[in-house]
Amino acid sequence: MSLTIRPVQKGEAALVLSLVRELAEYKNLSSEVDATVDLLDDALFRGHSSIYCDFAEWNGDVVGFALYFLNFSSFRGRNGLYLEDLFVRQSHREKGIGRAMLQHLADRCVSEGWTRFEWNVLDWNSPAIEFYKSCGATLMTEWTTCRVTGENLRQLAKGNLARGKT
């Protein structure tokens, strides 16, 4: 059996979207997906994009993907890699594909001089948590992700949300 990890090519945004939808279904978040082929194509291939996607191919068939982008650490003064999505189709799990993709991305960090490699995991996804720990990941339990979307985002942009003392 043969595993290849390769970057997405122009014209493959529909395949990326298909995998995103499979991931969303697995996470019970299908209703959250409003990405389109055109939006993904633009994000991945516009001028100086810092959005990247790599496919995992098993015997020539795409069976997984990693979608990631660069972040920046002011403390370190360098970029890091933020893994937005890592997904391997159910039929191809337990073959080392996820671990190979993480190794591939870690190697990219090291070779590019990027200072860290980060991602989030849902707290109910114990198989993923155990897998990530086995790959050397530290769960940053003292950090809480903050997110503003939808109507709250629009209201914050207008300055209409309650003001705190900070």
mmCIF file of N, CA and C in Angstrom, residues 61-163:
data_model
loop_
_atom_site.group_PDB
_atom_site.id
_atom_site.type_symbol
_atom_site.label_atom_id
_atom_site.label_comp_id
_atom_site.label_asym_id
_atom_site.label_seq_id
_atom_site.Cartn_x
_atom_site.Cartn_y
_atom_site.Cartn_z
ATOM 1 N N ASP A 61 -5.820 7.351 -4.505
ATOM 2 C CA ASP A 61 -7.133 7.904 -4.158
ATOM 3 C C ASP A 61 -6.993 8.879 -2.994
ATOM 4 N N VAL A 62 -7.616 10.052 -3.100
ATOM 5 C CA VAL A 62 -7.585 11.020 -2.005
ATOM 6 C C VAL A 62 -8.455 10.477 -0.872
ATOM 7 N N VAL A 63 -7.832 10.309 0.298
ATOM 8 C CA VAL A 63 -8.526 9.734 1.449
ATOM 9 C C VAL A 63 -8.492 10.649 2.669
ATOM 10 N N GLY A 64 -7.839 11.803 2.547
ATOM 11 C CA GLY A 64 -7.781 12.730 3.663
ATOM 12 C C GLY A 64 -7.181 14.050 3.245
ATOM 13 N N PHE A 65 -7.259 15.000 4.167
ATOM 14 C CA PHE A 65 -6.687 16.316 3.879
ATOM 15 C C PHE A 65 -6.297 17.021 5.167
ATOM 16 N N ALA A 66 -5.405 17.987 5.007
ATOM 17 C CA ALA A 66 -5.036 18.918 6.068
ATOM 18 C C ALA A 66 -5.157 20.317 5.478
ATOM 19 N N LEU A 67 -5.925 21.163 6.138
ATOM 20 C CA LEU A 67 -6.097 22.555 5.727
ATOM 21 C C LEU A 67 -5.468 23.407 6.829
ATOM 22 N N TYR A 68 -4.548 24.290 6.464
ATOM 23 C CA TYR A 68 -3.812 25.034 7.479
ATOM 24 C C TYR A 68 -3.435 26.420 6.978
ATOM 25 N N PHE A 69 -3.019 27.251 7.918
ATOM 26 C CA PHE A 69 -2.596 28.606 7.583
ATOM 27 C C PHE A 69 -1.519 29.043 8.558
ATOM 28 N N LEU A 70 -0.890 30.153 8.252
ATOM 29 C CA LEU A 70 0.151 30.684 9.113
ATOM 30 C C LEU A 70 -0.455 31.584 10.176
ATOM 31 N N ASN A 71 0.063 31.470 11.381
ATOM 32 C CA ASN A 71 -0.247 32.429 12.429
ATOM 33 C C ASN A 71 1.073 33.079 12.841
ATOM 34 N N PHE A 72 1.048 33.892 13.857
ATOM 35 C CA PHE A 72 2.261 34.600 14.253
ATOM 36 C C PHE A 72 2.333 34.673 15.766
ATOM 37 N N SER A 73 3.509 34.445 16.314
ATOM 38 C CA SER A 73 3.741 34.580 17.745
ATOM 39 C C SER A 73 4.554 35.839 18.005
ATOM 40 N N SER A 74 3.953 36.793 18.675
ATOM 41 C CA SER A 74 4.706 38.004 19.032
ATOM 42 C C SER A 74 5.800 37.667 20.038
ATOM 43 N N PHE A 75 5.584 36.672 20.887
ATOM 44 C CA PHE A 75 6.601 36.274 21.864
ATOM 45 C C PHE A 75 7.815 35.656 21.177
ATOM 46 N N ARG A 76 7.574 34.918 20.102
ATOM 47 C CA ARG A 76 8.660 34.239 19.390
ATOM 48 C C ARG A 76 9.186 35.057 18.211
ATOM 49 N N GLY A 77 8.380 36.004 17.732
ATOM 50 C CA GLY A 77 8.799 36.832 16.605
ATOM 51 C C GLY A 77 8.824 36.092 15.284
ATOM 52 N N ARG A 78 8.086 34.977 15.218
ATOM 53 C CA ARG A 78 8.076 34.162 13.997
ATOM 54 C C ARG A 78 6.693 33.588 13.771
ATOM 55 N N ASN A 79 6.504 33.124 12.536
ATOM 56 C CA ASN A 79 5.269 32.449 12.174
ATOM 57 C C ASN A 79 5.189 31.080 12.830
ATOM 58 N N GLY A 80 3.967 30.584 12.870
ATOM 59 C CA GLY A 80 3.685 29.212 13.238
ATOM 60 C C GLY A 80 2.660 28.680 12.259
ATOM 61 N N LEU A 81 2.365 27.415 12.379
ATOM 62 C CA LEU A 81 1.372 26.773 11.527
ATOM 63 C C LEU A 81 0.160 26.457 12.377
ATOM 64 N N TYR A 82 -1.017 26.877 11.922
ATOM 65 C CA TYR A 82 -2.267 26.546 12.593
ATOM 66 C C TYR A 82 -3.033 25.575 11.697
ATOM 67 N N LEU A 83 -3.275 24.394 12.214
ATOM 68 C CA LEU A 83 -4.004 23.358 11.494
ATOM 69 C C LEU A 83 -5.491 23.556 11.730
ATOM 70 N N GLU A 84 -6.192 24.006 10.716
ATOM 71 C CA GLU A 84 -7.633 24.226 10.816
ATOM 72 C C GLU A 84 -8.385 22.900 10.789
ATOM 73 N N ASP A 85 -8.031 22.036 9.856
ATOM 74 C CA ASP A 85 -8.713 20.749 9.713
ATOM 75 C C ASP A 85 -7.728 19.659 9.350
ATOM 76 N N LEU A 86 -7.895 18.523 9.998
ATOM 77 C CA LEU A 86 -7.210 17.287 9.622
ATOM 78 C C LEU A 86 -8.288 16.221 9.587
ATOM 79 N N PHE A 87 -8.396 15.537 8.463
ATOM 80 C CA PHE A 87 -9.462 14.547 8.312
ATOM 81 C C PHE A 87 -8.972 13.399 7.448
ATOM 82 N N VAL A 88 -9.242 12.195 7.918
ATOM 83 C CA VAL A 88 -8.992 10.979 7.155
ATOM 84 C C VAL A 88 -10.320 10.229 7.093
ATOM 85 N N ARG A 89 -10.692 9.840 5.899
ATOM 86 C CA ARG A 89 -11.958 9.115 5.732
ATOM 87 C C ARG A 89 -11.973 7.856 6.600
ATOM 88 N N GLN A 90 -13.146 7.567 7.137
ATOM 89 C CA GLN A 90 -13.330 6.439 8.048
ATOM 90 C C GLN A 90 -12.724 5.150 7.498
ATOM 91 N N SER A 91 -12.916 4.901 6.220
ATOM 92 C CA SER A 91 -12.436 3.662 5.604
ATOM 93 C C SER A 91 -10.915 3.530 5.597
ATOM 94 N N HIS A 92 -10.206 4.633 5.878
ATOM 95 C CA HIS A 92 -8.747 4.599 5.813
ATOM 96 C C HIS A 92 -8.082 4.970 7.140
ATOM 97 N N ARG A 93 -8.859 4.999 8.203
ATOM 98 C CA ARG A 93 -8.271 5.282 9.515
ATOM 99 C C ARG A 93 -7.519 4.062 10.020
ATOM 100 N N GLU A 94 -6.634 4.308 10.977
ATOM 101 C CA GLU A 94 -5.827 3.249 11.595
ATOM 102 C C GLU A 94 -4.787 2.674 10.631
ATOM 103 N N LYS A 95 -4.417 3.455 9.617
ATOM 104 C CA LYS A 95 -3.378 3.039 8.672
ATOM 105 C C LYS A 95 -2.137 3.934 8.782
ATOM 106 N N GLY A 96 -2.140 4.853 9.758
ATOM 107 C CA GLY A 96 -0.998 5.744 9.931
ATOM 108 C C GLY A 96 -1.056 7.000 9.080
ATOM 109 N N ILE A 97 -2.179 7.223 8.417
ATOM 110 C CA ILE A 97 -2.287 8.373 7.514
ATOM 111 C C ILE A 97 -2.309 9.685 8.289
ATOM 112 N N GLY A 98 -3.102 9.762 9.351
ATOM 113 C CA GLY A 98 -3.158 10.984 10.160
ATOM 114 C C GLY A 98 -1.802 11.317 10.760
ATOM 115 N N ARG A 99 -1.132 10.301 11.287
ATOM 116 C CA ARG A 99 0.194 10.504 11.874
ATOM 117 C C ARG A 99 1.180 10.974 10.798
ATOM 118 N N ALA A 100 1.106 10.394 9.618
ATOM 119 C CA ALA A 100 1.990 10.803 8.520
ATOM 120 C C ALA A 100 1.725 12.248 8.122
ATOM 121 N N MET A 101 0.461 12.659 8.146
ATOM 122 C CA MET A 101 0.147 14.045 7.792
ATOM 123 C C MET A 101 0.679 15.001 8.856
ATOM 124 N N LEU A 102 0.534 14.642 10.137
ATOM 125 C CA LEU A 102 1.074 15.485 11.196
ATOM 126 C C LEU A 102 2.600 15.562 11.085
ATOM 127 N N GLN A 103 3.238 14.451 10.798
ATOM 128 C CA GLN A 103 4.689 14.445 10.621
ATOM 129 C C GLN A 103 5.091 15.340 9.450
ATOM 130 N N HIS A 104 4.344 15.251 8.354
ATOM 131 C CA HIS A 104 4.601 16.081 7.175
ATOM 132 C C HIS A 104 4.505 17.571 7.531
ATOM 133 N N LEU A 105 3.485 17.942 8.293
ATOM 134 C CA LEU A 105 3.306 19.347 8.667
ATOM 135 C C LEU A 105 4.360 19.786 9.677
ATOM 136 N N ALA A 106 4.721 18.921 10.614
ATOM 137 C CA ALA A 106 5.786 19.242 11.560
ATOM 138 C C ALA A 106 7.104 19.459 10.819
ATOM 139 N N ASP A 107 7.366 18.622 9.830
ATOM 140 C CA ASP A 107 8.576 18.774 9.022
ATOM 141 C C ASP A 107 8.566 20.109 8.284
ATOM 142 N N ARG A 108 7.392 20.499 7.791
ATOM 143 C CA ARG A 108 7.297 21.796 7.112
ATOM 144 C C ARG A 108 7.613 22.927 8.088
ATOM 145 N N CYS A 109 7.076 22.836 9.304
ATOM 146 C CA CYS A 109 7.380 23.857 10.322
ATOM 147 C C CYS A 109 8.884 23.968 10.556
ATOM 148 N N VAL A 110 9.506 22.835 10.766
ATOM 149 C CA VAL A 110 10.939 22.826 11.047
ATOM 150 C C VAL A 110 11.723 23.386 9.863
ATOM 151 N N SER A 111 11.400 22.936 8.661
ATOM 152 C CA SER A 111 12.171 23.374 7.487
ATOM 153 C C SER A 111 11.951 24.850 7.164
ATOM 154 N N GLU A 112 10.777 25.386 7.494
ATOM 155 C CA GLU A 112 10.485 26.805 7.227
ATOM 156 C C GLU A 112 10.934 27.717 8.375
ATOM 157 N N GLY A 113 11.342 27.125 9.497
ATOM 158 C CA GLY A 113 11.727 27.937 10.648
ATOM 159 C C GLY A 113 10.538 28.469 11.431
ATOM 160 N N TRP A 114 9.380 27.861 11.236
ATOM 161 C CA TRP A 114 8.191 28.276 11.986
ATOM 162 C C TRP A 114 8.297 27.732 13.396
ATOM 163 N N THR A 115 7.824 28.509 14.353
ATOM 164 C CA THR A 115 8.106 28.228 15.753
ATOM 165 C C THR A 115 7.159 27.251 16.438
ATOM 166 N N ARG A 116 5.945 27.090 15.928
ATOM 167 C CA ARG A 116 5.023 26.172 16.587
ATOM 168 C C ARG A 116 3.972 25.656 15.628
ATOM 169 N N PHE A 117 3.304 24.612 16.071
ATOM 170 C CA PHE A 117 2.303 23.887 15.300
ATOM 171 C C PHE A 117 1.119 23.687 16.239
ATOM 172 N N GLU A 118 -0.006 24.302 15.905
ATOM 173 C CA GLU A 118 -1.158 24.294 16.811
ATOM 174 C C GLU A 118 -2.438 23.918 16.088
ATOM 175 N N TRP A 119 -3.409 23.445 16.880
ATOM 176 C CA TRP A 119 -4.752 23.154 16.388
ATOM 177 C C TRP A 119 -5.677 23.005 17.581
ATOM 178 N N ASN A 120 -6.970 22.960 17.328
ATOM 179 C CA ASN A 120 -7.988 22.707 18.349
ATOM 180 C C ASN A 120 -8.547 21.314 18.145
ATOM 181 N N VAL A 121 -9.088 20.763 19.206
ATOM 182 C CA VAL A 121 -9.788 19.480 19.132
ATOM 183 C C VAL A 121 -11.028 19.604 20.020
ATOM 184 N N LEU A 122 -12.125 19.057 19.547
ATOM 185 C CA LEU A 122 -13.354 19.078 20.339
ATOM 186 C C LEU A 122 -13.176 18.215 21.586
ATOM 187 N N ASP A 123 -13.654 18.704 22.733
ATOM 188 C CA ASP A 123 -13.413 17.997 23.990
ATOM 189 C C ASP A 123 -14.095 16.633 24.073
ATOM 190 N N TRP A 124 -15.098 16.381 23.243
ATOM 191 C CA TRP A 124 -15.770 15.087 23.248
ATOM 192 C C TRP A 124 -15.089 14.062 22.343
ATOM 193 N N ASN A 125 -14.127 14.492 21.546
ATOM 194 C CA ASN A 125 -13.506 13.614 20.561
ATOM 195 C C ASN A 125 -12.305 12.886 21.186
ATOM 196 N N SER A 126 -12.602 11.970 22.107
ATOM 197 C CA SER A 126 -11.533 11.285 22.840
ATOM 198 C C SER A 126 -10.601 10.468 21.942
ATOM 199 N N PRO A 127 -11.074 9.828 20.852
ATOM 200 C CA PRO A 127 -10.103 9.146 19.992
ATOM 201 C C PRO A 127 -9.071 10.111 19.401
ATOM 202 N N ALA A 128 -9.518 11.289 18.977
ATOM 203 C CA ALA A 128 -8.586 12.280 18.422
ATOM 204 C C ALA A 128 -7.653 12.804 19.510
ATOM 205 N N ILE A 129 -8.185 13.054 20.692
ATOM 206 C CA ILE A 129 -7.352 13.559 21.789
ATOM 207 C C ILE A 129 -6.239 12.562 22.108
ATOM 208 N N GLU A 130 -6.585 11.304 22.228
ATOM 209 C CA GLU A 130 -5.570 10.283 22.529
ATOM 210 C C GLU A 130 -4.563 10.161 21.389
ATOM 211 N N PHE A 131 -5.044 10.239 20.158
ATOM 212 C CA PHE A 131 -4.143 10.202 19.006
ATOM 213 C C PHE A 131 -3.170 11.372 19.049
ATOM 214 N N TYR A 132 -3.689 12.587 19.276
ATOM 215 C CA TYR A 132 -2.822 13.764 19.300
ATOM 216 C C TYR A 132 -1.799 13.676 20.434
ATOM 217 N N LYS A 133 -2.222 13.191 21.590
ATOM 218 C CA LYS A 133 -1.278 13.012 22.698
ATOM 219 C C LYS A 133 -0.170 12.033 22.306
ATOM 220 N N SER A 134 -0.552 10.973 21.595
ATOM 221 C CA SER A 134 0.440 9.974 21.188
ATOM 222 C C SER A 134 1.441 10.550 20.191
ATOM 223 N N CYS A 135 1.082 11.667 19.561
ATOM 224 C CA CYS A 135 1.978 12.341 18.615
ATOM 225 C C CYS A 135 2.797 13.431 19.295
ATOM 226 N N GLY A 136 2.675 13.545 20.622
ATOM 227 C CA GLY A 136 3.460 14.518 21.364
ATOM 228 C C GLY A 136 2.770 15.838 21.627
ATOM 229 N N ALA A 137 1.491 15.950 21.287
ATOM 230 C CA ALA A 137 0.766 17.203 21.505
ATOM 231 C C ALA A 137 0.465 17.413 22.980
ATOM 232 N N THR A 138 0.531 18.652 23.420
ATOM 233 C CA THR A 138 0.129 19.054 24.759
ATOM 234 C C THR A 138 -1.216 19.744 24.648
ATOM 235 N N LEU A 139 -2.197 19.292 25.412
ATOM 236 C CA LEU A 139 -3.493 19.960 25.422
ATOM 237 C C LEU A 139 -3.384 21.202 26.300
ATOM 238 N N MET A 140 -3.698 22.327 25.734
ATOM 239 C CA MET A 140 -3.546 23.616 26.406
ATOM 240 C C MET A 140 -4.826 23.940 27.164
ATOM 241 N N THR A 141 -5.075 23.243 28.256
ATOM 242 C CA THR A 141 -6.347 23.362 28.968
ATOM 243 C C THR A 141 -6.532 24.720 29.637
ATOM 244 N N GLU A 142 -5.457 25.468 29.829
ATOM 245 C CA GLU A 142 -5.600 26.776 30.458
ATOM 246 C C GLU A 142 -6.044 27.860 29.476
ATOM 247 N N TRP A 143 -6.122 27.531 28.195
ATOM 248 C CA TRP A 143 -6.541 28.478 27.172
ATOM 249 C C TRP A 143 -7.967 28.172 26.749
ATOM 250 N N THR A 144 -8.748 29.202 26.540
ATOM 251 C CA THR A 144 -10.109 29.058 26.037
ATOM 252 C C THR A 144 -10.207 29.803 24.720
ATOM 253 N N THR A 145 -10.709 29.124 23.706
ATOM 254 C CA THR A 145 -10.878 29.758 22.403
ATOM 255 C C THR A 145 -12.052 30.730 22.473
ATOM 256 N N CYS A 146 -11.858 31.913 21.957
ATOM 257 C CA CYS A 146 -12.925 32.912 21.868
ATOM 258 C C CYS A 146 -13.301 33.065 20.404
ATOM 259 N N ARG A 147 -14.590 33.217 20.154
ATOM 260 C CA ARG A 147 -15.055 33.343 18.777
ATOM 261 C C ARG A 147 -16.248 34.301 18.753
ATOM 262 N N VAL A 148 -16.255 35.181 17.779
ATOM 263 C CA VAL A 148 -17.388 36.076 17.543
ATOM 264 C C VAL A 148 -17.812 35.856 16.097
ATOM 265 N N THR A 149 -19.081 35.507 15.881
ATOM 266 C CA THR A 149 -19.597 35.258 14.531
ATOM 267 C C THR A 149 -20.994 35.848 14.396
ATOM 268 N N GLY A 150 -21.502 35.787 13.180
ATOM 269 C CA GLY A 150 -22.894 36.129 12.901
ATOM 270 C C GLY A 150 -23.295 37.507 13.382
ATOM 271 N N GLU A 151 -24.447 37.576 14.019
ATOM 272 C CA GLU A 151 -24.995 38.856 14.474
ATOM 273 C C GLU A 151 -24.096 39.522 15.511
ATOM 274 N N ASN A 152 -23.503 38.752 16.411
ATOM 275 C CA ASN A 152 -22.594 39.349 17.393
ATOM 276 C C ASN A 152 -21.396 40.000 16.715
ATOM 277 N N LEU A 153 -20.901 39.413 15.652
ATOM 278 C CA LEU A 153 -19.792 40.009 14.908
ATOM 279 C C LEU A 153 -20.222 41.344 14.301
ATOM 280 N N ARG A 154 -21.405 41.351 13.705
ATOM 281 C CA ARG A 154 -21.908 42.598 13.122
ATOM 282 C C ARG A 154 -22.114 43.673 14.191
ATOM 283 N N GLN A 155 -22.630 43.288 15.339
ATOM 284 C CA GLN A 155 -22.859 44.252 16.417
ATOM 285 C C GLN A 155 -21.547 44.756 17.009
ATOM 286 N N LEU A 156 -20.577 43.868 17.170
ATOM 287 C CA LEU A 156 -19.278 44.285 17.684
ATOM 288 C C LEU A 156 -18.626 45.265 16.712
ATOM 289 N N ALA A 157 -18.749 45.006 15.425
ATOM 290 C CA ALA A 157 -18.176 45.902 14.426
ATOM 291 C C ALA A 157 -18.792 47.296 14.490
ATOM 292 N N LYS A 158 -20.056 47.366 14.884
ATOM 293 C CA LYS A 158 -20.748 48.646 15.014
ATOM 294 C C LYS A 158 -20.544 49.270 16.387
ATOM 295 N N GLY A 159 -19.927 48.550 17.316
ATOM 296 C CA GLY A 159 -19.734 49.067 18.673
ATOM 297 C C GLY A 159 -20.978 48.959 19.518
ATOM 298 N N ASN A 160 -21.917 48.074 19.144
ATOM 299 C CA ASN A 160 -23.210 47.998 19.821
ATOM 300 C C ASN A 160 -23.288 46.973 20.952
ATOM 301 N N LEU A 161 -22.226 46.295 21.287
ATOM 302 C CA LEU A 161 -22.283 45.309 22.361
ATOM 303 C C LEU A 161 -22.000 45.984 23.686
ATOM 304 N N ALA A 162 -22.492 45.392 24.757
ATOM 305 C CA ALA A 162 -22.297 45.940 26.106
ATOM 306 C C ALA A 162 -20.811 46.170 26.360
ATOM 307 N N ARG A 163 -20.524 47.236 27.009
ATOM 308 C CA ARG A 163 -19.127 47.571 27.267
ATOM 309 C C ARG A 163 -18.731 47.114 28.673
#
